[in-house]
Short mmCIF file of C-alpha atoms in Angstrom, two decimals:
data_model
loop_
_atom_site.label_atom_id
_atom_site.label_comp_id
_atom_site.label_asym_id
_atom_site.label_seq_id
_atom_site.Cartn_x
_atom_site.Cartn_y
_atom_site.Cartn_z
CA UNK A 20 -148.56 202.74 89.07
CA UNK A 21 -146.25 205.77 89.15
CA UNK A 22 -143.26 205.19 91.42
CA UNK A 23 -143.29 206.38 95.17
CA UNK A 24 -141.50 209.90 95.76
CA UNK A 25 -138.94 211.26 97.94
CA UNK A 26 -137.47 214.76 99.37
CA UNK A 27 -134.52 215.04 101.55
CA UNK A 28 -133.64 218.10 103.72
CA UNK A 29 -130.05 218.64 104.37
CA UNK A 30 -129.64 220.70 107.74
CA UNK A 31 -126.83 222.82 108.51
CA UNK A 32 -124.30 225.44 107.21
CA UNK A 33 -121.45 223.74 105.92
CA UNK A 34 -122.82 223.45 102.28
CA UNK A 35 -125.02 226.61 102.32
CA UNK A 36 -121.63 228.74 103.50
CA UNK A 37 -119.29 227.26 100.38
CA UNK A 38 -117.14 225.57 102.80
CA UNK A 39 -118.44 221.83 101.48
CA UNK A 40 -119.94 220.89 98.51
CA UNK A 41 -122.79 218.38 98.40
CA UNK A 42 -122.40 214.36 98.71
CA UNK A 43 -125.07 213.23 100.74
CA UNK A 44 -127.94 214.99 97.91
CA UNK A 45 -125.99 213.28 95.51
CA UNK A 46 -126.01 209.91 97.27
CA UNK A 47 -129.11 209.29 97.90
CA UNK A 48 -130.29 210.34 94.36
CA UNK A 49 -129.00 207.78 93.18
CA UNK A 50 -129.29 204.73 95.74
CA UNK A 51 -133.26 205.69 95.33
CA UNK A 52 -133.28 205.72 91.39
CA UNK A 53 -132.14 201.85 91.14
CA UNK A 54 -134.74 200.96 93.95
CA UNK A 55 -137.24 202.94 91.53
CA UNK A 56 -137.99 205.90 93.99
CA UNK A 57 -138.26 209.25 92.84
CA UNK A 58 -136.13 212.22 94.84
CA UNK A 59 -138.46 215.18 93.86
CA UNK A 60 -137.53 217.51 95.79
CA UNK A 61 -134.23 218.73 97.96
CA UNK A 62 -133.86 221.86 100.04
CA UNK A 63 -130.92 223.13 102.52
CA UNK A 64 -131.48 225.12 105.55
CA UNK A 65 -129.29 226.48 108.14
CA UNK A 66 -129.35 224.97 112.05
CA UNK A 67 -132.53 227.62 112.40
CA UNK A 68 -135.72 225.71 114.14
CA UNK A 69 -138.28 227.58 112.44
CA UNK A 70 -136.89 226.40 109.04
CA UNK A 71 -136.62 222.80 110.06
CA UNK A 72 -139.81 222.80 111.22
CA UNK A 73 -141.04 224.38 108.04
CA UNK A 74 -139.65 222.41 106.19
CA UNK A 75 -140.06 218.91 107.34
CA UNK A 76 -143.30 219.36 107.66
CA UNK A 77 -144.24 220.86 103.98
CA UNK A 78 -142.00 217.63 102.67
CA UNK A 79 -143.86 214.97 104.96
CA UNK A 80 -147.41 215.85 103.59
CA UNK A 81 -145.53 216.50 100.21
CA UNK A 82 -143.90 213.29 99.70
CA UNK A 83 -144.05 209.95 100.37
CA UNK A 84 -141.14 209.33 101.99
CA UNK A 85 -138.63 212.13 103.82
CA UNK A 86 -134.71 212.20 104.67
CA UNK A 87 -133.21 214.59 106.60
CA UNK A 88 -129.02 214.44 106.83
CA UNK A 89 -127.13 216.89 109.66
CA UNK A 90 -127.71 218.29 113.07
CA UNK A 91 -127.74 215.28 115.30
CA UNK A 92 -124.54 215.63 116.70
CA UNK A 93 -123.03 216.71 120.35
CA UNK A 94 -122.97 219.98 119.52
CA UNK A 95 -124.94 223.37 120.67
CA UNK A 96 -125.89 223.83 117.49
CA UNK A 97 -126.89 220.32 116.72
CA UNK A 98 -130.76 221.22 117.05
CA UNK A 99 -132.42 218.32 114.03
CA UNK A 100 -134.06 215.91 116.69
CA UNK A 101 -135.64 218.44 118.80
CA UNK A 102 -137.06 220.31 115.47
CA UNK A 103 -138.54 217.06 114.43
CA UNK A 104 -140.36 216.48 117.44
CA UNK A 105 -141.12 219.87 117.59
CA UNK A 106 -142.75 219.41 113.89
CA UNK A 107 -144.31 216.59 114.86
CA UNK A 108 -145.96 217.83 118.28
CA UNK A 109 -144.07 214.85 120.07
CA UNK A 110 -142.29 215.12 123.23
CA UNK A 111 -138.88 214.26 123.31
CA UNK A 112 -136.13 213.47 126.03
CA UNK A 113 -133.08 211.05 126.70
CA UNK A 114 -134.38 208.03 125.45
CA UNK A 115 -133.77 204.04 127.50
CA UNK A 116 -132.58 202.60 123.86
CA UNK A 117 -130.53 204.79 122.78
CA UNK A 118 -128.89 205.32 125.89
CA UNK A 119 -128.17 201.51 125.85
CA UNK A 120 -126.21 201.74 122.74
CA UNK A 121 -124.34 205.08 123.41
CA UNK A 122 -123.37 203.49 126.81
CA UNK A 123 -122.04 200.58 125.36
CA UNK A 124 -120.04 202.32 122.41
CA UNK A 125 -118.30 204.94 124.38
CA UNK A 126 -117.64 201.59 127.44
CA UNK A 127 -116.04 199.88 124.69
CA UNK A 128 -114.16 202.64 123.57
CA UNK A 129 -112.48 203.92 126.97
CA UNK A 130 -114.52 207.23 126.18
CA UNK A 131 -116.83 209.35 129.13
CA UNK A 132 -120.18 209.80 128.26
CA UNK A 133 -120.34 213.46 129.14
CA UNK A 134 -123.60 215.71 128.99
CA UNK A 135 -122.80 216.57 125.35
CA UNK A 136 -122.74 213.22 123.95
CA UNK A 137 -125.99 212.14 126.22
CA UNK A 138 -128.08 214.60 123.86
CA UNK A 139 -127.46 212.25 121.14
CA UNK A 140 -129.97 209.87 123.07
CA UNK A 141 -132.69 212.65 122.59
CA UNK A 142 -134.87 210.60 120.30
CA UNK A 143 -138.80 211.63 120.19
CA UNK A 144 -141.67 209.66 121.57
CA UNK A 145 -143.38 206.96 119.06
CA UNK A 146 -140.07 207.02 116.80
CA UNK A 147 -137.91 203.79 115.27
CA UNK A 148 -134.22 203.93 115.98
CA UNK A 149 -131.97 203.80 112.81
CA UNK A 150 -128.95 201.91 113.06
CA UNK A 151 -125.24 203.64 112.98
CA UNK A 152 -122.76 201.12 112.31
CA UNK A 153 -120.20 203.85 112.01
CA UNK A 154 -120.17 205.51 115.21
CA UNK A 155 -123.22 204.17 116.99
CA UNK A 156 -125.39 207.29 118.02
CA UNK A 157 -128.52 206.23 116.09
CA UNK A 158 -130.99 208.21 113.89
CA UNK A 159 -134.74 207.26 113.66
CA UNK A 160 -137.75 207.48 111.49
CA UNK A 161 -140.66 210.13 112.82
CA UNK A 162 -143.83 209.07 110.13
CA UNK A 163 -142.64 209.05 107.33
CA UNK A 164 -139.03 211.33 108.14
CA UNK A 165 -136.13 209.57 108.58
CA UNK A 166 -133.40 211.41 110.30
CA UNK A 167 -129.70 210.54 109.69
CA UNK A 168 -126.41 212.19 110.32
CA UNK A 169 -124.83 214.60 108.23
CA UNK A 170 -121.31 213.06 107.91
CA UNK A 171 -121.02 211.24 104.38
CA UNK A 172 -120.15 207.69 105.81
CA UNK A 173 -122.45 207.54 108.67
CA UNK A 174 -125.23 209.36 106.33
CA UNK A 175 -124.37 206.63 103.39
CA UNK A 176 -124.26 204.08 106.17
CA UNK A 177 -127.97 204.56 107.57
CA UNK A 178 -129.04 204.83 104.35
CA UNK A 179 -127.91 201.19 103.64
CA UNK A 180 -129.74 200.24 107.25
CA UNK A 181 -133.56 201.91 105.98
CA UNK A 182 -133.22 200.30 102.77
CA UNK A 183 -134.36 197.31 103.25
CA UNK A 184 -138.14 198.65 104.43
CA UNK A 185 -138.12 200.15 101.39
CA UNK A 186 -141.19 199.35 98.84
CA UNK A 187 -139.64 201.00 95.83
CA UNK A 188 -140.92 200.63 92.32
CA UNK A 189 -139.42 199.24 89.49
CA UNK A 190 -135.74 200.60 88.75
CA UNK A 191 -135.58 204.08 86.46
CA UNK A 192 -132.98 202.40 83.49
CA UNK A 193 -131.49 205.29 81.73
CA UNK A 194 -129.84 205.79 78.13
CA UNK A 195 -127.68 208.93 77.11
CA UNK A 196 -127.24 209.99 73.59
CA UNK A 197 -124.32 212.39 73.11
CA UNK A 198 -125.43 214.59 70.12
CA UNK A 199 -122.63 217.43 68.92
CA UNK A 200 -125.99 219.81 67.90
CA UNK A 201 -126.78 222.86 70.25
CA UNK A 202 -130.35 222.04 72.15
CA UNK A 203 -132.12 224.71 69.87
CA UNK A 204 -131.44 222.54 66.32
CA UNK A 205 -133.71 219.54 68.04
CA UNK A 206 -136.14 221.01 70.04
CA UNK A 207 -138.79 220.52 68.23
CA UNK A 208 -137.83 216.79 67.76
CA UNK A 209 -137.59 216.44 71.10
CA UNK A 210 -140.62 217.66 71.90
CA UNK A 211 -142.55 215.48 69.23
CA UNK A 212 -140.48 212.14 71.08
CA UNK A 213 -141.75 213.65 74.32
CA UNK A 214 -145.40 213.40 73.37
CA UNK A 215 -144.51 210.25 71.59
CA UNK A 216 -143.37 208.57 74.42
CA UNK A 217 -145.08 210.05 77.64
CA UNK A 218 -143.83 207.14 79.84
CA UNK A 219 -140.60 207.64 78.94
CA UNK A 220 -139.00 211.06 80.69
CA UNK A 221 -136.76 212.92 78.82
CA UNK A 222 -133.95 215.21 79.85
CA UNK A 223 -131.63 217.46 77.74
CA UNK A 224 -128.45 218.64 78.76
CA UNK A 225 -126.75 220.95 76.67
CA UNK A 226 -122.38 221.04 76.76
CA UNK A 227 -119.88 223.29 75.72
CA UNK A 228 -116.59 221.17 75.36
CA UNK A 229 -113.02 222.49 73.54
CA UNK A 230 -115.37 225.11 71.20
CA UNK A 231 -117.97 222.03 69.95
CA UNK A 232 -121.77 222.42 71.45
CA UNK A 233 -123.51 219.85 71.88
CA UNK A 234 -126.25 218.18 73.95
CA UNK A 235 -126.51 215.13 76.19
CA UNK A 236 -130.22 213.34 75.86
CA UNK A 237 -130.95 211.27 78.64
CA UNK A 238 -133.92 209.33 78.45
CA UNK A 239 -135.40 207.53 81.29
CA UNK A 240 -138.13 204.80 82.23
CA UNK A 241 -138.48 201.38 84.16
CA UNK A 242 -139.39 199.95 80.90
CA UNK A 243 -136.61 198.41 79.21
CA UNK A 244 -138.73 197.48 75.52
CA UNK A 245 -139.81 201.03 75.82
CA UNK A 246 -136.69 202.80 76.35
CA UNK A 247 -135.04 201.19 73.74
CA UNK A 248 -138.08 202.20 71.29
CA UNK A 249 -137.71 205.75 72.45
CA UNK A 250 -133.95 205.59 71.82
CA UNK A 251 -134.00 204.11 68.48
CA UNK A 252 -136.80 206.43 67.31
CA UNK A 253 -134.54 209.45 68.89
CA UNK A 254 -131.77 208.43 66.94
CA UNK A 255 -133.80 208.40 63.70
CA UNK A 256 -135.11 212.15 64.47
CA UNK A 257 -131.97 213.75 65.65
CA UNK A 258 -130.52 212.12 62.26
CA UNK A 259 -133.07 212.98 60.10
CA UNK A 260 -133.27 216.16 61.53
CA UNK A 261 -129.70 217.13 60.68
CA UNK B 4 -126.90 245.66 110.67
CA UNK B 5 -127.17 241.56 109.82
CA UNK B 6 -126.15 240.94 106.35
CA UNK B 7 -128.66 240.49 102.90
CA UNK B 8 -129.99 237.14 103.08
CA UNK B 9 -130.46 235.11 99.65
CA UNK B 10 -132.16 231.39 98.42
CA UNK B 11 -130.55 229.74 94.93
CA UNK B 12 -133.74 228.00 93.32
CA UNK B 13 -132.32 224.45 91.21
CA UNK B 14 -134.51 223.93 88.38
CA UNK B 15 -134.64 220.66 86.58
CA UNK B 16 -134.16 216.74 86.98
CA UNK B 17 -130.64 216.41 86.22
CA UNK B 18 -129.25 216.74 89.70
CA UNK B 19 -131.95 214.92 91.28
CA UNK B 20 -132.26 212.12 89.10
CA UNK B 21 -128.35 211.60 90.76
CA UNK B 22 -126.99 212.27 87.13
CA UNK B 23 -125.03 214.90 87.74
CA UNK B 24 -123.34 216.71 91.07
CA UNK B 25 -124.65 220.11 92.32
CA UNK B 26 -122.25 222.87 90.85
CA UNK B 27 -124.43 226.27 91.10
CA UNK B 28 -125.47 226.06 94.69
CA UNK B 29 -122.05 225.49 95.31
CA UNK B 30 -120.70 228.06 92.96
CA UNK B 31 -123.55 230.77 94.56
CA UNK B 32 -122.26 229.87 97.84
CA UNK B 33 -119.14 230.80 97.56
CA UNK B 34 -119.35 234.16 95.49
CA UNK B 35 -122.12 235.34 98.02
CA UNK B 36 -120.50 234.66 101.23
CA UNK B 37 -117.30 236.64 99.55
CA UNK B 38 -119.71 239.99 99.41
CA UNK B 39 -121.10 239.21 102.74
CA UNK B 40 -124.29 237.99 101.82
CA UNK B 41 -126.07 234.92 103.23
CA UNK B 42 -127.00 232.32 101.27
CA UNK B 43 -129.84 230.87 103.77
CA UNK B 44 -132.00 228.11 101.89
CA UNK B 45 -131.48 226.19 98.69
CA UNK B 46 -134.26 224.43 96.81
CA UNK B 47 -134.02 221.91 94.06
CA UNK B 48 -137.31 220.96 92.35
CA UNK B 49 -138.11 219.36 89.12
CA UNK B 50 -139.55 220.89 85.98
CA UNK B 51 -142.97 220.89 87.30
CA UNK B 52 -144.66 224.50 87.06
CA UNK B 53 -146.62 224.18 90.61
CA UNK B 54 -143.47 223.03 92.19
CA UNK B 55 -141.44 225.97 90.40
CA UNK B 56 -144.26 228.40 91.64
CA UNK B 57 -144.91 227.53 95.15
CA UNK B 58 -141.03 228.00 95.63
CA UNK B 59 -140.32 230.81 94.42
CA UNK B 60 -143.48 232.48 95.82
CA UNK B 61 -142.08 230.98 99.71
CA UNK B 62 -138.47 232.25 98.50
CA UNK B 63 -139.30 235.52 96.83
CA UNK B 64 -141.20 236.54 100.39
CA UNK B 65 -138.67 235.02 102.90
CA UNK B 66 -135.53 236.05 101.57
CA UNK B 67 -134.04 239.47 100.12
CA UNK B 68 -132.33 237.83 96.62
CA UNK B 69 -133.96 234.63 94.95
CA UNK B 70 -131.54 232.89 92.45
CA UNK B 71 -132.64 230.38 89.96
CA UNK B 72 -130.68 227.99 87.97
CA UNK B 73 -132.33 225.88 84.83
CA UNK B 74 -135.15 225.82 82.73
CA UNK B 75 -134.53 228.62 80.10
CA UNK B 76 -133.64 226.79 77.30
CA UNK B 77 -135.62 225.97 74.54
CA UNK B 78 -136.81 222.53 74.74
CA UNK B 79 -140.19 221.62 75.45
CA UNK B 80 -139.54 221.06 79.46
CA UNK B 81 -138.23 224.76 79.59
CA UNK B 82 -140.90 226.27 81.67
CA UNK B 83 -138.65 228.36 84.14
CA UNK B 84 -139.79 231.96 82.26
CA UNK B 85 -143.47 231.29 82.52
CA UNK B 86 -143.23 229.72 85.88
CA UNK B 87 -141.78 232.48 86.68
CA UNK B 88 -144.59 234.65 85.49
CA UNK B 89 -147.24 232.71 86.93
CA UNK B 90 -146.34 233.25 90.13
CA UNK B 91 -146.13 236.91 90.06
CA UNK B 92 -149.32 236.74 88.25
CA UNK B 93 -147.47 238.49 85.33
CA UNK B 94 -147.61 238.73 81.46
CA UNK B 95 -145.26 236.61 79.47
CA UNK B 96 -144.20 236.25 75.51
CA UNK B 97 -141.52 236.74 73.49
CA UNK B 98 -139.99 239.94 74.13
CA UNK B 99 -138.31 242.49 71.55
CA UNK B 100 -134.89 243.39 73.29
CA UNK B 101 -134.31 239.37 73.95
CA UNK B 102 -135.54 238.74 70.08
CA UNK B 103 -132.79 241.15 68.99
CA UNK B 104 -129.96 239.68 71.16
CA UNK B 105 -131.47 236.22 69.71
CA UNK B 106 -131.59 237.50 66.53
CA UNK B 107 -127.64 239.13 66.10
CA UNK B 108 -126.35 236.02 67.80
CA UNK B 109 -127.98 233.11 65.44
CA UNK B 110 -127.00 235.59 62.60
CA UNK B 111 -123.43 235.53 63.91
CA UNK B 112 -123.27 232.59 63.64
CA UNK B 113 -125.38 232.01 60.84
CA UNK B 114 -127.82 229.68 62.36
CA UNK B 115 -131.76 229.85 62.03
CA UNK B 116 -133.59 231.33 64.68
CA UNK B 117 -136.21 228.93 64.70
CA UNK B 118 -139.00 228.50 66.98
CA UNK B 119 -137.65 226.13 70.19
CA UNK B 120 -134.83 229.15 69.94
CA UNK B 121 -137.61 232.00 69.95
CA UNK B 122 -138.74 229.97 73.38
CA UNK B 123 -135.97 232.08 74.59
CA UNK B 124 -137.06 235.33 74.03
CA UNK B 125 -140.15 234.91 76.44
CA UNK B 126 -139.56 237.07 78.92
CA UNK B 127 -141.88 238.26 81.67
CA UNK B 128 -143.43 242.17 80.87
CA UNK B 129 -141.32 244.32 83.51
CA UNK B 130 -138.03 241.86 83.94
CA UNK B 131 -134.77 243.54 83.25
CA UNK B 132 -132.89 241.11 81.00
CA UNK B 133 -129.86 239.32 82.56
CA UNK B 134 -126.70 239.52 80.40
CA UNK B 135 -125.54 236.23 78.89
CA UNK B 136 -121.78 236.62 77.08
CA UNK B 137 -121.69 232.92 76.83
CA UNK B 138 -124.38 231.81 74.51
CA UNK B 139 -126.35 235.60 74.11
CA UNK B 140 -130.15 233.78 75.18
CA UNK B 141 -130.65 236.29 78.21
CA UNK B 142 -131.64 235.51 81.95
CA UNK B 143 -134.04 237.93 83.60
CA UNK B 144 -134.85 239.76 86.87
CA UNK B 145 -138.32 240.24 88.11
CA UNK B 146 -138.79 241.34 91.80
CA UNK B 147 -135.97 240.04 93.70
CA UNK B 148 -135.60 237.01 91.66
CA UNK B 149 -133.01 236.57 89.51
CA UNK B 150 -133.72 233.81 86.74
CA UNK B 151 -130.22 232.15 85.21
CA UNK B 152 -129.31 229.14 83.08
CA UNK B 153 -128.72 225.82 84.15
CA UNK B 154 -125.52 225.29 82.56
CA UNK B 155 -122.65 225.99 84.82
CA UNK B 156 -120.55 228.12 82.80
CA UNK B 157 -123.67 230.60 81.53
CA UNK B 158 -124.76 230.40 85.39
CA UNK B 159 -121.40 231.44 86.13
CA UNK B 160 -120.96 233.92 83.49
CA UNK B 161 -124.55 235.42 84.51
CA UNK B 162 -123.82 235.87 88.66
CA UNK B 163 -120.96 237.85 87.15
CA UNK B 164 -123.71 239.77 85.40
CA UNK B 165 -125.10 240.82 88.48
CA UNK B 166 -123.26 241.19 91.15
CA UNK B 167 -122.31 244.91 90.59
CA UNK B 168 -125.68 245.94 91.33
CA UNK B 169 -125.70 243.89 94.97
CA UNK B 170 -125.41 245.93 97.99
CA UNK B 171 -124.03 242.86 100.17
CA UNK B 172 -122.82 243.17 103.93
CA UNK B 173 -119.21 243.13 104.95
CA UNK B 174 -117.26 240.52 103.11
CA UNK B 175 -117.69 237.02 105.81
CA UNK B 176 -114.18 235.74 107.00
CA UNK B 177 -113.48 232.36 108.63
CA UNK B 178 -110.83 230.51 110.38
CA UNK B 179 -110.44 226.92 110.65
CA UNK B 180 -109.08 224.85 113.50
CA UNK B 181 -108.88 221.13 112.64
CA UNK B 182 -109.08 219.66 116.29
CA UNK B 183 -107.87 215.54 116.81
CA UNK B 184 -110.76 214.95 119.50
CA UNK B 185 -113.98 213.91 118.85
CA UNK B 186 -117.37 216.53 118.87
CA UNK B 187 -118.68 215.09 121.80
CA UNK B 188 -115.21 216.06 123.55
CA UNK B 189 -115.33 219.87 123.26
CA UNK B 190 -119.29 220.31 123.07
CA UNK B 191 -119.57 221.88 126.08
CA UNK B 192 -116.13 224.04 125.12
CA UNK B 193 -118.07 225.13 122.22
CA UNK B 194 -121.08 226.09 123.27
CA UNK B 195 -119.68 228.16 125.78
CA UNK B 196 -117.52 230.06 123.04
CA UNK B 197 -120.88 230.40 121.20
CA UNK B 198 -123.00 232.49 124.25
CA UNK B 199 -119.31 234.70 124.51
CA UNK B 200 -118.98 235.19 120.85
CA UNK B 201 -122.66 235.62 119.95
CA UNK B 202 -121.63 237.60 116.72
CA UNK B 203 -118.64 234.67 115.41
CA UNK B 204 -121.17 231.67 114.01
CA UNK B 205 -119.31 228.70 114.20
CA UNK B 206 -119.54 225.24 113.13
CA UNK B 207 -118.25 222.08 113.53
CA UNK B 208 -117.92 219.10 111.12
CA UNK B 209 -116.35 215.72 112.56
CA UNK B 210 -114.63 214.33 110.18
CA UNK B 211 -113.03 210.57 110.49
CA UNK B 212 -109.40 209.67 108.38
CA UNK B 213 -107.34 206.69 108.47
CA UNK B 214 -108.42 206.05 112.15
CA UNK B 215 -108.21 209.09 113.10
CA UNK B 216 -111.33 211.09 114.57
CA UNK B 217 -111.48 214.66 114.74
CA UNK B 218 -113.62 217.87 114.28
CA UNK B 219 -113.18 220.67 112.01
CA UNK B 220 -113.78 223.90 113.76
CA UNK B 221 -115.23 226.96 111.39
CA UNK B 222 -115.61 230.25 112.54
CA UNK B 223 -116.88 233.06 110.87
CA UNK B 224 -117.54 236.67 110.89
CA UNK B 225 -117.54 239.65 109.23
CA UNK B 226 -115.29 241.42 111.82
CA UNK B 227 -111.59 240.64 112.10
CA UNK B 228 -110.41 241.31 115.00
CA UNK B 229 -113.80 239.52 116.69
CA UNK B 230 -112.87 236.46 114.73
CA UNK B 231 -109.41 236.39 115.94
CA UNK B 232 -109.96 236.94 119.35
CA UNK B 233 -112.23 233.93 119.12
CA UNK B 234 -109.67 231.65 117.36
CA UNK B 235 -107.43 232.46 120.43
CA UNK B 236 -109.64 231.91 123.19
CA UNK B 237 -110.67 228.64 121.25
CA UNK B 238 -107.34 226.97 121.38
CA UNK B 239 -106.79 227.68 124.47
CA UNK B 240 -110.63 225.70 125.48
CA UNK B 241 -109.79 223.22 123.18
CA UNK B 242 -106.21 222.18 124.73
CA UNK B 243 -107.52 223.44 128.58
CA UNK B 244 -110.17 220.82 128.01
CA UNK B 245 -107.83 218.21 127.18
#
C-alpha cells in the first residue's frame, strides 16, 4: 500500500519577502518521513484571501492530509482562520472553547484580553481545537487541514500535539552514496537501478566542492532488505561503470 | 503603478523529502525584492510531470515571471524541459545551439558527451537558452517562465543571467522595529497604521528569546520618505500604547 501523502501551505510574507528563510517546510518534512508520510507538495502565499482559499482547497482534495503554518495571530493581517472557513463554506465566530483557554492563559499571566487577542478564539464551526502548549491560542483541524501557527516553536509544538492521530505508513529509511563522478558519467546506470528497483526511489544530487564534482545518491524505501539490495547493486554499477 | 509580480517553481524531492533546506526560494526572494519585484507564491512539487504541468500552467497565468529550480539534469528523473513543453503544448528535442555549448564544454574538458548528457540539450522549439557559466548545460525561457537548475550555485549563477532583461518596480525598502510587547498588545496600534499607510505593507513576526516576548515590526515600501514617516508615527503608537 503506497504511503499516505501530505502538502503544507505556509501563509504569510516573511519568507516570500527574503526577510526569513524557511524552518517550518523543513520541519515537518522530516517529522512526516520517519512516521512514513509523504510531503508532496508545499506552496507559500502572501496574507491574500483569495490565495488561501485557492489554495487550501486544491491541497485538501489533492492530498490526504493538509498543514497550513502562519496567519493566526492578533494581528490585522492575521486573516488564515477566516480563509479556512471561508474555503470550507463554514461559519465562523468567537468560539466558547477557545475562549476558555485564552481566558485562562492571559488570567494567569496578569495580561488583558483586549479585542485583538479575542480574534484568536475565531475558530470555524465543526472544527477540532489543536493544542498550543507554547502560548495557548490553539489551532484546529477543518477536514482534513490542520491549521497551526507560523512561529517555529509553537508550529513544531502543534505538530508534536496532531501526531499522535496520525496513521502513517511504514518509515522512508534512506542511504546516501557520495560518488566524486559528475551526474552525467552514471546516468545511464542510474536509470537501469531505477527500473531495477521501482520500489526503491532514487534521488541524485549533484555537488561542486573545492574544484571536485561529484554526486550525492540517495536512495529511499520502507524496505530495509530492499534498500540494502539497491545499495549494494549501486555500488557495483557506479564501480563498474568507472 | 504596483510592482511585477513573480512565482519560483521547486522542482524535485530533495527538499521535500526534508533532506536538504530551501536555498533558491530564499535566494529568489531576496534578489527580486532588491529590483522591486514581488515574489507572490512559491511552489515545491516533486518530479512528477502532471504535478510540474498543472503548476506552471496556474503560475505562468497568475503571475508576470515564473521561476523554476530543478529537473534539468541528465538523469532519468530529469523531466523539467519536457514538462515544461507539455504544458505549453510545445515541441521538444535536443536542440543545436544547446548541443554546441554541450559539445565545446565536454570537449574542454575532454569528457564524452554521452547520451544522459545529450538529455540536456532538449530544449523546447521557441525557448531562448538561459546562460549557464557554471557547468555550460543551459536553462531556458519560454513565455514568462524561466527554467533554471536545481543546484544552488548554477541557480544562482543563472538569476544573474537574467536579471538585466527584468523591468522590475522601484527597488522595496524596509525598516525594522523590534518591539518588547507581545502582538496581541499593539494589534489594534497596527492596524490602525495599516488603513493610514495603505501604501507601507507591514508585518509582524512575534518572536520569543530567553523569556523574553516580543514582535518584530517590518515595514516596507518602495517610497522613502512614506516609509519613514511611518517608522515615526509607529514608535510613537507603539510607546503611546504602552
Amino acid at each position: 500500500m503506497p504511503n499516505p501523502t501530505a502538502a503544507i501551505l505556509v501563509i504569510g510574507d516573511e519568507i516570500l519577502s527574503g526577510r526569513t528563510r524557511d524552518a517550518n517546510m523543513h520541519h515537518l518534512a522530516n517529522v512526516l518521513s520517519e512516521i512514513g508520510i509523504d510531503l508532496k507538495e508545499a506552496r507559500f502565499v502572501s496574507d491574500d484571501e483569495p490565495a488561501i482559499i485557492d489554495s487550501v482547497r486544491a491541497l485538501s482534495k489533492g492530498y490526504d492530509h493538509v498543514f497550513t503554518s502562519g496567519g493566526i495571530g492578533p494581528t490585522h493581517d492575521d486573516i488564515t482562520a477566516d480563509a479556512i472557513a471561508a474555503a470550507f463554506e463554514t461559519h465562523i465566530d468567537v468560539r466558547e472553547d477557545a475562549l476558555t483557554i485564552l481566558k485562562a492563559h492571559y488570567e494567569r499571566q496578569g495580561v488583558e484580553l483586549n479585542e485583538a487577542r479575542l480574534r484568536m478564539a475565531r475558530i470555524p464551526d465543526g472544527a477540532e481545537l489543536i493544542d498550543n502548549p507554547v502560548s495557548s491560542a490553539p489551532g484546529f483541524r477543518l477536514g482534513n487541514v490542520y491549521v497551526m501557527a507560523g512561529v517555529p516553536s509553537i508550529f513544531q509544538a502543534m505538530v508534536q500535539s496532531v501526531l499522535p492521530s496520525f496513521t502513517g505508513g511504514l518509515p522512508i529509511l534512506s542511504e546516501t552514496l557520495r560518488v566524486e563522478r559528475g551526474e552525467g558519467d552514471i546516468a545511464t546506470e542510474l536509470g537501469a537501478l531505477a527500473k531495477a528497483y521501482p520500489d526503491v526511489s532514487m534521488g541524485s544530487y549533484p555537488f561542486q566542492k573545492d574544484g571536485v564534482y561529484g554526486t550525492n545518491l540517495v536512495l529511499r524505501s520502507s524496505d530495509r532488505v530492499r534498500l540494502a539490495a539497491a545499495k549494494e547493486d549501486l555500488i557495483k554499477r557506479v564501480q563498474h561503470d568507472a
